[in-house]
PDB file of C-alpha atoms in Angstrom:
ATOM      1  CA  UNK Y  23     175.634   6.151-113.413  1.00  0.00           C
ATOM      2  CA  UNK Y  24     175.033   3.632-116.075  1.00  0.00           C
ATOM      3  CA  UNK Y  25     177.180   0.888-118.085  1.00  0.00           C
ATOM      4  CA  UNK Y  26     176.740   1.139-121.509  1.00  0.00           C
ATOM      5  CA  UNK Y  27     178.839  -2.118-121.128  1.00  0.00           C
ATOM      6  CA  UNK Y  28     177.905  -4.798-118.629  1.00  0.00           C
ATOM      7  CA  UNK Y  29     181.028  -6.826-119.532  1.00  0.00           C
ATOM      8  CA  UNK Y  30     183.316  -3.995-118.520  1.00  0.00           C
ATOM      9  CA  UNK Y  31     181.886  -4.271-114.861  1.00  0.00           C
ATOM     10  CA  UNK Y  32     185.168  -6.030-112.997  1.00  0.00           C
ATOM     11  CA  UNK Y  33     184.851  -5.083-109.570  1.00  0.00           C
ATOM     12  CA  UNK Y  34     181.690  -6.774-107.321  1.00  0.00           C
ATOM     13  CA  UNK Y  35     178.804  -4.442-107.939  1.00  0.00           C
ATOM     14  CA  UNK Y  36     175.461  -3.521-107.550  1.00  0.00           C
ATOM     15  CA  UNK Y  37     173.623  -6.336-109.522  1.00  0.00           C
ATOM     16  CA  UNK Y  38     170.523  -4.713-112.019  1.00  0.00           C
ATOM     17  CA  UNK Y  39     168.420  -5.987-114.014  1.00  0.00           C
ATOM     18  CA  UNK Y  40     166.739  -4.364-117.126  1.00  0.00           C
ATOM     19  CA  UNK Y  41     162.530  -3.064-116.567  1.00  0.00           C
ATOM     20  CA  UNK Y  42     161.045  -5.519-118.513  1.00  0.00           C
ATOM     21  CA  UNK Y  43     162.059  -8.260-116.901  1.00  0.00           C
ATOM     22  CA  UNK Y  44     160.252  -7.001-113.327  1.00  0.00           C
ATOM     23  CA  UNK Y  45     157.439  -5.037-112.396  1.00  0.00           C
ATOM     24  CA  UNK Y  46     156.974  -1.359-113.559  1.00  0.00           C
ATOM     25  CA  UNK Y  47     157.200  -0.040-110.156  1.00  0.00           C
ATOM     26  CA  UNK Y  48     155.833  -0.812-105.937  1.00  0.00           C
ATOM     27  CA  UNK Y  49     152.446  -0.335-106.074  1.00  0.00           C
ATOM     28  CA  UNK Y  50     151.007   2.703-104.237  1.00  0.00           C
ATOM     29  CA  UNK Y  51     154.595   3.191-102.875  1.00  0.00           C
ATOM     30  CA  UNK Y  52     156.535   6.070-105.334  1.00  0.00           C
ATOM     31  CA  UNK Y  53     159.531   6.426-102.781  1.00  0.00           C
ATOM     32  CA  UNK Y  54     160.710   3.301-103.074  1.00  0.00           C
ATOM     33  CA  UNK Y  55     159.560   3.051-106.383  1.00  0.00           C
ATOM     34  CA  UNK Y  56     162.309   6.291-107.030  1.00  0.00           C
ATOM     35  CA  UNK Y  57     164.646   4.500-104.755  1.00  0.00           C
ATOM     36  CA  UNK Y  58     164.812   1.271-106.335  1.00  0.00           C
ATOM     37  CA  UNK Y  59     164.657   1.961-110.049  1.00  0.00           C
ATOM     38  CA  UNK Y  60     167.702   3.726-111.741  1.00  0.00           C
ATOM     39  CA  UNK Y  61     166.182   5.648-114.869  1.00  0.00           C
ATOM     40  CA  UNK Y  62     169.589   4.654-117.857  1.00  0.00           C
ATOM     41  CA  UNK Y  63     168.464   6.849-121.101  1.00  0.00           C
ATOM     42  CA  UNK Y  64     171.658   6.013-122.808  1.00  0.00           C
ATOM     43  CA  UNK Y  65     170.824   2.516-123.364  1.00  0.00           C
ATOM     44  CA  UNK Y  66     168.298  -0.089-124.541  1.00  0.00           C
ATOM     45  CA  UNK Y  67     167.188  -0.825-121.149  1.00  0.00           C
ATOM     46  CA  UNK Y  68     165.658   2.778-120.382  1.00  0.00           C
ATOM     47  CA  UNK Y  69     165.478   2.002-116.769  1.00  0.00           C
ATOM     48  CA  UNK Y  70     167.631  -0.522-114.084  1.00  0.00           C
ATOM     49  CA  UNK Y  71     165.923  -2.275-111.060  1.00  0.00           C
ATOM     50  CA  UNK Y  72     168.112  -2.241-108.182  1.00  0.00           C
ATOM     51  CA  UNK Y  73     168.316  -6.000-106.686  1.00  0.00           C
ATOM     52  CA  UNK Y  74     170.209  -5.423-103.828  1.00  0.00           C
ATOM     53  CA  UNK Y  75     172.656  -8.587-104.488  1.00  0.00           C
ATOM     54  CA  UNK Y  76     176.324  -7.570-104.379  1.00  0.00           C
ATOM     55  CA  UNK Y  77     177.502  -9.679-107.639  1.00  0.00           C
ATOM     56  CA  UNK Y  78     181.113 -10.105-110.047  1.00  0.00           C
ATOM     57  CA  UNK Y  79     182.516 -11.697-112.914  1.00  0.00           C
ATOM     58  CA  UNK Y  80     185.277 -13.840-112.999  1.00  0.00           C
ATOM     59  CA  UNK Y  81     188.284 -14.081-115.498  1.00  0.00           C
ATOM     60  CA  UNK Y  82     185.782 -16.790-117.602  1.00  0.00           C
ATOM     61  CA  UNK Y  83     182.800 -14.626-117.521  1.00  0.00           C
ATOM     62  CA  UNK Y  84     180.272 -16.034-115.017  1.00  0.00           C
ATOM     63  CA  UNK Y  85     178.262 -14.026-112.908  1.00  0.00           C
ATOM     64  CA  UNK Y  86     178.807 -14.658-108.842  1.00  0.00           C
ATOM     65  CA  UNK Y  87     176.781 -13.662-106.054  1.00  0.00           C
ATOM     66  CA  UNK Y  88     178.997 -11.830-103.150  1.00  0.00           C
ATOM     67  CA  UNK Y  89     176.420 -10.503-101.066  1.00  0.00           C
ATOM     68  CA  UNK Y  90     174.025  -8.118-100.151  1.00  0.00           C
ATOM     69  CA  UNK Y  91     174.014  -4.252-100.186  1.00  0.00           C
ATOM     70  CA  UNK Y  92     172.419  -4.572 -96.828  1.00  0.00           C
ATOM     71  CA  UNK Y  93     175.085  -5.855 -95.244  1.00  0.00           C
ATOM     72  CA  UNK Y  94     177.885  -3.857 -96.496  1.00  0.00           C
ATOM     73  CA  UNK Y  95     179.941  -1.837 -94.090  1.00  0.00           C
ATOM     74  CA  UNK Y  96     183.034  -0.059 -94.017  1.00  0.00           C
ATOM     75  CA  UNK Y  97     185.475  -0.518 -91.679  1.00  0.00           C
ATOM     76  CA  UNK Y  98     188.701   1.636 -91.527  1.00  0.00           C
ATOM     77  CA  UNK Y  99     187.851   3.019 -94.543  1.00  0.00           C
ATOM     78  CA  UNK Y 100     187.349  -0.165 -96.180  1.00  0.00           C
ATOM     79  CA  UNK Y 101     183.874  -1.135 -97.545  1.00  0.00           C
ATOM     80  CA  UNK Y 102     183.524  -4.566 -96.801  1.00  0.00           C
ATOM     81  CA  UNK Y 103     181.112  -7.542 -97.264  1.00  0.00           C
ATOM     82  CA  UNK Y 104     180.183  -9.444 -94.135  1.00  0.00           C
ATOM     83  CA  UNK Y 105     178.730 -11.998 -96.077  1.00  0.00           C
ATOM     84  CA  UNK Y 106     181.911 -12.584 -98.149  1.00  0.00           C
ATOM     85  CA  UNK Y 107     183.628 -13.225 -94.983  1.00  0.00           C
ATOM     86  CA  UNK Y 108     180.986 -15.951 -93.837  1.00  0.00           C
ATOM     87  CA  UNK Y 109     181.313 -17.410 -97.030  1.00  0.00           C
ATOM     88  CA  UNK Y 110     184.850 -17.965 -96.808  1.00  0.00           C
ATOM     89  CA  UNK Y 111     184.468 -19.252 -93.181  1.00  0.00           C
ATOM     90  CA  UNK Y 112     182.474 -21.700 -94.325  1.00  0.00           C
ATOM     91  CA  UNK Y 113     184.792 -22.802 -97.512  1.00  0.00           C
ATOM     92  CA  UNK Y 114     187.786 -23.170 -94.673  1.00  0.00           C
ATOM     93  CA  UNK Y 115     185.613 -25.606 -92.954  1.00  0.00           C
ATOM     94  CA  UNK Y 116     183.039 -23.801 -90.230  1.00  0.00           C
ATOM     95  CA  UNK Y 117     179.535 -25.857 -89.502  1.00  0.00           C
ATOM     96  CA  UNK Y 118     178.481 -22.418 -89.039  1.00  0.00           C
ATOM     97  CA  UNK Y 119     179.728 -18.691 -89.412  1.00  0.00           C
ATOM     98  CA  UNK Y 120     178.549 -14.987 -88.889  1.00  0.00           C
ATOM     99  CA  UNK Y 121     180.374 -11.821 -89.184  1.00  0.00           C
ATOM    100  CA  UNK Y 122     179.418  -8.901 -87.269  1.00  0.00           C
ATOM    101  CA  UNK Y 123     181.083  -5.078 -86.450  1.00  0.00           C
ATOM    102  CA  UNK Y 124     181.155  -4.121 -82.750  1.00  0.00           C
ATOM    103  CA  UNK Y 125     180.518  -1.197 -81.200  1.00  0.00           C
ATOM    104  CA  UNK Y 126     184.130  -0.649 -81.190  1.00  0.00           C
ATOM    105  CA  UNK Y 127     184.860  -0.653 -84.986  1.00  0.00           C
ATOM    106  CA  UNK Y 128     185.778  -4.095 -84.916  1.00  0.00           C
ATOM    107  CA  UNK Y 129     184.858  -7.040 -87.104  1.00  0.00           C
ATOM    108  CA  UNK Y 130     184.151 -10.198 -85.265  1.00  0.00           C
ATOM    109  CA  UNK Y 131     183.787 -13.505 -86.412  1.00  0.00           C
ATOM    110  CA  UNK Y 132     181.399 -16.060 -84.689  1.00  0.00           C
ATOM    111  CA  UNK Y 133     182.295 -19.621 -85.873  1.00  0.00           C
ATOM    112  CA  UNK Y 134     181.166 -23.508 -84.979  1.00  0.00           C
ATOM    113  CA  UNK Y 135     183.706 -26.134 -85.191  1.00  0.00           C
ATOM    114  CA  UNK Y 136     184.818 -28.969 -83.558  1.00  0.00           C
ATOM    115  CA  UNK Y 137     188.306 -28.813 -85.096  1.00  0.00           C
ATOM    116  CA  UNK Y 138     189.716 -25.706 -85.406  1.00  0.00           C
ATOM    117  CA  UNK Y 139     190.406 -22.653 -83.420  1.00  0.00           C
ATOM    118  CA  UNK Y 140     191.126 -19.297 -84.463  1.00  0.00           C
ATOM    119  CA  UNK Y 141     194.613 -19.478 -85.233  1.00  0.00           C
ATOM    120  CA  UNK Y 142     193.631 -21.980 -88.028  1.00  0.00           C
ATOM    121  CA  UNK Y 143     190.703 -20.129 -89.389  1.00  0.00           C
ATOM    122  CA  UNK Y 144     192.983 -16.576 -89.650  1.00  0.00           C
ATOM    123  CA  UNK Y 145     195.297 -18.873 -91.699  1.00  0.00           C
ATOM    124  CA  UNK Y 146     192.799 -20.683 -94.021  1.00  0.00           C
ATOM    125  CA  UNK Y 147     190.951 -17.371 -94.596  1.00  0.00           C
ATOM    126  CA  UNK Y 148     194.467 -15.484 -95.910  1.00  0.00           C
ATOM    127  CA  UNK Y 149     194.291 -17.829 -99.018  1.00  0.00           C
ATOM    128  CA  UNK Y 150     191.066 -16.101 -99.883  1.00  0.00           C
ATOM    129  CA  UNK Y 151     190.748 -12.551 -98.303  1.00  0.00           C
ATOM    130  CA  UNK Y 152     192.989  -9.727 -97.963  1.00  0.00           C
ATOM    131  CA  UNK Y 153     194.261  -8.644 -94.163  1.00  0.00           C
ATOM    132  CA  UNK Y 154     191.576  -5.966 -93.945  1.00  0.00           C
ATOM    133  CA  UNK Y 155     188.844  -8.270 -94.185  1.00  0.00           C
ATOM    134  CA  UNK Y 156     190.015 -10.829 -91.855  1.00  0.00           C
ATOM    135  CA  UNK Y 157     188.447 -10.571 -88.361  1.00  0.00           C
ATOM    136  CA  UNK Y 158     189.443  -9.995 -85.344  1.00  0.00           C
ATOM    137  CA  UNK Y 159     188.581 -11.803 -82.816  1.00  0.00           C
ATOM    138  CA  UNK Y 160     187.525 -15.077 -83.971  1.00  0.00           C
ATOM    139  CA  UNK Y 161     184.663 -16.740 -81.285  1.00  0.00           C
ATOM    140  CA  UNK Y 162     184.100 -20.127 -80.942  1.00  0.00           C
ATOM    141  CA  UNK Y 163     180.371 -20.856 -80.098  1.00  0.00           C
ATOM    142  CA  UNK Y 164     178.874 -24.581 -79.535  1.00  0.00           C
ATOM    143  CA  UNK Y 165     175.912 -22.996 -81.849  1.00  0.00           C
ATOM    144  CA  UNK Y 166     174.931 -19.669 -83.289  1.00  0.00           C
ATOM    145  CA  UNK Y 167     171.351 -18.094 -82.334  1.00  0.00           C
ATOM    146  CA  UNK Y 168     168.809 -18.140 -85.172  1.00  0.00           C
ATOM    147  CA  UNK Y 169     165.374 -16.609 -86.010  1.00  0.00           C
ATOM    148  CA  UNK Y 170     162.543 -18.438 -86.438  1.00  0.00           C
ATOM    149  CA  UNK Y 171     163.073 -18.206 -90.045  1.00  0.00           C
ATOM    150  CA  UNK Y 172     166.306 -20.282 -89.819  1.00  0.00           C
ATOM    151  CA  UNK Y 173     168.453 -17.166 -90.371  1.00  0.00           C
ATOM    152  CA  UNK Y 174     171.376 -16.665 -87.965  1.00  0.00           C
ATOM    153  CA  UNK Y 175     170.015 -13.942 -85.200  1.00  0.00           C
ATOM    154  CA  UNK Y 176     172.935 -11.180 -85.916  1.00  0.00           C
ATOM    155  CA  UNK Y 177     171.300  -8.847 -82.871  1.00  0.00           C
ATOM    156  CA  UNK Y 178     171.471 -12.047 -80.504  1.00  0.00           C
ATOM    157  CA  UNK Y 179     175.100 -12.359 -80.889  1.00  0.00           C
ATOM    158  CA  UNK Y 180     177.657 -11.912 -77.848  1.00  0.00           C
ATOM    159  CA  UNK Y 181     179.212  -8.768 -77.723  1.00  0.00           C
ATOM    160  CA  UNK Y 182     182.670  -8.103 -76.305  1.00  0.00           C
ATOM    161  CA  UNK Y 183     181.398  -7.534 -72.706  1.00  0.00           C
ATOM    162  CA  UNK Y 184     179.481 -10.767 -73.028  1.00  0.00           C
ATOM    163  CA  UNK Y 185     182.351 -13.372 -74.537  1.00  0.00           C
ATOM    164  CA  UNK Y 186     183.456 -15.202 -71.480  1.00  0.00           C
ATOM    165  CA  UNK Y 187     187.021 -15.896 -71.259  1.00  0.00           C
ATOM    166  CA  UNK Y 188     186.848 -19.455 -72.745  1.00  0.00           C
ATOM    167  CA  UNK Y 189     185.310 -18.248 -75.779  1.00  0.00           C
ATOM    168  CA  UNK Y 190     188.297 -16.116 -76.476  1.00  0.00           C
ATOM    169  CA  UNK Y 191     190.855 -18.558 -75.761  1.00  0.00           C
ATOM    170  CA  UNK Y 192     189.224 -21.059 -77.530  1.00  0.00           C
ATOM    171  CA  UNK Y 193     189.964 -19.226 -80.970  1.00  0.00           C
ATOM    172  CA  UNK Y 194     193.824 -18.550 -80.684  1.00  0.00           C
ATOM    173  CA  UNK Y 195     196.559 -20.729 -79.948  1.00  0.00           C
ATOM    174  CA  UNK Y 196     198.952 -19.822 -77.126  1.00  0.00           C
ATOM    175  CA  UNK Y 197     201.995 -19.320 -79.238  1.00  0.00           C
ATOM    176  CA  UNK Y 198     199.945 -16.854 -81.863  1.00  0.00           C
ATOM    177  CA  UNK Y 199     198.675 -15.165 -79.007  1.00  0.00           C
ATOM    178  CA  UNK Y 200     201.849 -14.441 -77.146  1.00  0.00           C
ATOM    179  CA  UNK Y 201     203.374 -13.652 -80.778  1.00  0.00           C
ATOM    180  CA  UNK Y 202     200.766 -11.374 -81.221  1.00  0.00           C
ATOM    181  CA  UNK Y 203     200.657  -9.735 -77.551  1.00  0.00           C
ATOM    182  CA  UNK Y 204     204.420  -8.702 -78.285  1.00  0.00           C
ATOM    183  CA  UNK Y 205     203.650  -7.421 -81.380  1.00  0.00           C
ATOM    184  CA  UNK Y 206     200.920  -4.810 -79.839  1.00  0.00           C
ATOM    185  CA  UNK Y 207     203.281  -3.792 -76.980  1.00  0.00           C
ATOM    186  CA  UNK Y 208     205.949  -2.986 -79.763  1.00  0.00           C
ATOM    187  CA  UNK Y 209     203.168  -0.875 -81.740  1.00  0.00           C
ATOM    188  CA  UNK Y 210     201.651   0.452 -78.324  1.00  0.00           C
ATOM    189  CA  UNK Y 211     204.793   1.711 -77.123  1.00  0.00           C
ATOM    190  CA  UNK Y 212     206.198   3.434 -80.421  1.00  0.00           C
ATOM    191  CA  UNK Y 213     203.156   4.764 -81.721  1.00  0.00           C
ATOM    192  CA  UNK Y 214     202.096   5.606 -78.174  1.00  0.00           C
ATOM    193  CA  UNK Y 215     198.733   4.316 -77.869  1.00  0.00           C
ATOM    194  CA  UNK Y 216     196.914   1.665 -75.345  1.00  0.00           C
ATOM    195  CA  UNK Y 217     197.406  -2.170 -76.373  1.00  0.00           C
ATOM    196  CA  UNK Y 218     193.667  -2.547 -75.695  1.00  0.00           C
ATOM    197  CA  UNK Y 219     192.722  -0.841 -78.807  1.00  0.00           C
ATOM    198  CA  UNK Y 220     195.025  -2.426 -81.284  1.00  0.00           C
ATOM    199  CA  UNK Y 221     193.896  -5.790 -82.771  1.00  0.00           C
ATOM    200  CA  UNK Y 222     195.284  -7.394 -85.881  1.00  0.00           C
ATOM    201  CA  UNK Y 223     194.026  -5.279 -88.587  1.00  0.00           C
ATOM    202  CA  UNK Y 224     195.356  -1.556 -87.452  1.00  0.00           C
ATOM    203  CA  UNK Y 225     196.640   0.339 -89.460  1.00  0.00           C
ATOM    204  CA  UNK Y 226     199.739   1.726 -89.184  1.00  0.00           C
ATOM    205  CA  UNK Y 227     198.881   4.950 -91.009  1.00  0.00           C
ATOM    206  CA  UNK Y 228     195.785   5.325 -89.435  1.00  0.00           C
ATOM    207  CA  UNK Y 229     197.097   5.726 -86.000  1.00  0.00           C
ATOM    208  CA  UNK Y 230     199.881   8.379 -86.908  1.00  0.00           C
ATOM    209  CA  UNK Y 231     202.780   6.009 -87.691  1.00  0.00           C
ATOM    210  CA  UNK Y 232     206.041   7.773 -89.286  1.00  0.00           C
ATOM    211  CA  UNK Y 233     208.846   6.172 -91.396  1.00  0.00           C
ATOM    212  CA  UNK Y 234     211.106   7.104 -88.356  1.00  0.00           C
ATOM    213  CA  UNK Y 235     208.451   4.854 -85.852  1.00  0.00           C
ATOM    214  CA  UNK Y 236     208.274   1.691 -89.015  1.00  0.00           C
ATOM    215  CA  UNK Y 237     211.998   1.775 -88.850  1.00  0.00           C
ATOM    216  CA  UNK Y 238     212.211   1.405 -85.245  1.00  0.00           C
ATOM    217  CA  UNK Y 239     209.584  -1.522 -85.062  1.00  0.00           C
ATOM    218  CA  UNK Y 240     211.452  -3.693 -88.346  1.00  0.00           C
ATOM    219  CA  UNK Y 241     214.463  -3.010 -86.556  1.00  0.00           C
ATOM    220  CA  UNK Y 242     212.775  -4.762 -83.278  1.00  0.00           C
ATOM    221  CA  UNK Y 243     211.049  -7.380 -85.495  1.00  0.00           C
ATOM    222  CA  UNK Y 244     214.514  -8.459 -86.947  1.00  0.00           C
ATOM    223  CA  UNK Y 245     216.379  -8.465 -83.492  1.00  0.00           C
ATOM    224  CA  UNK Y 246     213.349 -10.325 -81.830  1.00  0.00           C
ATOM    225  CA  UNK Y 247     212.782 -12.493 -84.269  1.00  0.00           C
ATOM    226  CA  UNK Y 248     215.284 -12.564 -86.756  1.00  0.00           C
ATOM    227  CA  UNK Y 249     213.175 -11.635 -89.899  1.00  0.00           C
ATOM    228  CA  UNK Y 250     214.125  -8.543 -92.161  1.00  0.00           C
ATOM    229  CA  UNK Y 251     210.363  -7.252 -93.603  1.00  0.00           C
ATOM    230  CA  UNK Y 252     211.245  -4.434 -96.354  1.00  0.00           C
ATOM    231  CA  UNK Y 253     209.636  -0.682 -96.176  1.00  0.00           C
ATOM    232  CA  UNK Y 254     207.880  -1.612 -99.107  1.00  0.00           C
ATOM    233  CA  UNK Y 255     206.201  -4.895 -98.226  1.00  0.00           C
ATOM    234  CA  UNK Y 256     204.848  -3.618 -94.853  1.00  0.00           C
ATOM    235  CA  UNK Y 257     203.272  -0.183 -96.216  1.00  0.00           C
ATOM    236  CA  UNK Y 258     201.356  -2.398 -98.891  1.00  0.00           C
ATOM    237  CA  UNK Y 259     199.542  -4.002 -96.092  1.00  0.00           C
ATOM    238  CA  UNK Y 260     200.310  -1.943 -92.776  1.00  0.00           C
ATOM    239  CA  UNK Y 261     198.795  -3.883 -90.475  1.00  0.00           C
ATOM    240  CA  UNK Y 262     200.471  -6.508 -86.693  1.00  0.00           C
ATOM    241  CA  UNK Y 263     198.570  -9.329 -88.999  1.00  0.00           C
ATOM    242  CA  UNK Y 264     201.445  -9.046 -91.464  1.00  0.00           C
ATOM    243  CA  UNK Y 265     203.988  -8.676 -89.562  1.00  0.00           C
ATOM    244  CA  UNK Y 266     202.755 -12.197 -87.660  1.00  0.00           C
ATOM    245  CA  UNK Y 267     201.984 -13.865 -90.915  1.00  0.00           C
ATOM    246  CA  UNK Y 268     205.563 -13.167 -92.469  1.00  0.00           C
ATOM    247  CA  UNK Y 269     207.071 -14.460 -89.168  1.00  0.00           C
ATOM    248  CA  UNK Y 270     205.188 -17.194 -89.637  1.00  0.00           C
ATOM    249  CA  UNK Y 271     205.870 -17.758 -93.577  1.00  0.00           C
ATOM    250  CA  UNK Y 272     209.434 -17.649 -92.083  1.00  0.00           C
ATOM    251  CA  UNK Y 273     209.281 -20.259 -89.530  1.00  0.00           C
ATOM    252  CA  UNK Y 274     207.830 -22.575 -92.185  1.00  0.00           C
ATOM    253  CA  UNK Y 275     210.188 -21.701 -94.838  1.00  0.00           C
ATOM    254  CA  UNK Y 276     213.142 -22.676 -92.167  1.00  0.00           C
ATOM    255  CA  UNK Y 277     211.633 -25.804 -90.519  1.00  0.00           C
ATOM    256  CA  UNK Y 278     210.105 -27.218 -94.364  1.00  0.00           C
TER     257      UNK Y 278
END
């Protein structure tokens, strides 16, 4: 598909640039030659050169790098870049920062700080990324590997088998945990499904929820807790994360 109008491109993209500015092709190499280059008839450009580099405008018109098409997975049905997610990291304040999806299904974030745990990081990183982006868990490393190049060693981070205990705790407080924990039982035992594989992003769709199950878990939320969350707000973003950031919203809203 081509754009007969770059400026109509709003959503992050596939960044391209026109033949003449790059080579004709990869020499002695006609597969990725055909891979690479997008042949556009309809336009000026007759044929596209595909960078790689995830990019979008903003409302003013300037071009912004998100990431790379090599590191774009998708993740509940989402399709997601990691290196988005490192980037904001690193705006909320990480030395360092890697993203990564487990075995699992999971997105896991890998930070260095000497400040923060994950409790603030989760909060910092809902000012710039929706819930389905936001990982879970968060784990707090004195340094992540690198490559001799300099490049963070993805392959060389811990998996969940290898994150000792510490590690864990070390990114949520004991209050968000224990919020949290009560939030999975709730899910576990309405939706009936094991704790162990619910983390902050589920989706309540996903794992067979009905309107007769939601209405039995706000009703719990508002007797636990005290907090009335509406049909409508919860099915925009279905997931224990917004349930725990409303009840936190709340809190605030009562103690400010």
């Amino acid at each position: 598909m081509c754009l007969t109008n770059i400026c109509d491109l709003l959503d992050a993209a596939n960044c391209m640039l026109p033949r003449r500015a790059v080579s004709p092709g990869y020499l002695h190499d006609p597969e990725t030659t055909a891979a690479k280059f997008v042949n556009c008839p309809d336009v000026d450009w007759d044929r596209l050169y595909k960078t790689g580099d995830i990019v979008e405008f903003d409302p003013s018109g300037d071009l912004h790098f998100v990431g790379r098409v090599d590191r774009q997975v998708k993740v509940r049905g989402f399709r997601i870049e990691l290196e988005e997610i490192e980037t904001a990291m690193m705006k909320a304040g990480c030395a360092q920062a890697a993203v990564r999806v487990s075995p699992q299904g999971a997105l896991v974030a890998y930070f260095v700080s000497s400040d923060m745990v994950g409790a603030n990081l989760r909060d910092r990183l809902a000012q710039w990324l929706s819930d389905y982006k936001i990982p879970q868990p968060f784990v707090a490393l004195p340094r992540l590997p690198q490559k001799p190049s300099g490049k963070v060693d993805l392959e060389a981070l811990p998996l969940f088998g290898d994150i000792s205990d510490q590690q864990l705790a070390s990114t949520n407080s004991d209050a968000e945990s224990a919020r949290l924990d009560s939030i999975f039982l709730l899910w576990a035992k309405e939706l009936s499904v094991s704790p162990e594989i619910l983390h902050s992003s589920s989706n309540f769709r996903e794992l067979g929820g009905t309107s007769l199950n939601l209405l039995r878990i706000l009703v719990q939320i508002e007797k636990q807790y005290g907090v009335k969350i509406s049909f409508a707000d919860f099915l925009k973003t279905p997931t224990p994360h917004f349930i725990y950031r409303t009840l936190k919203q709340h809190e605030h809203q009562i103690s400010a």
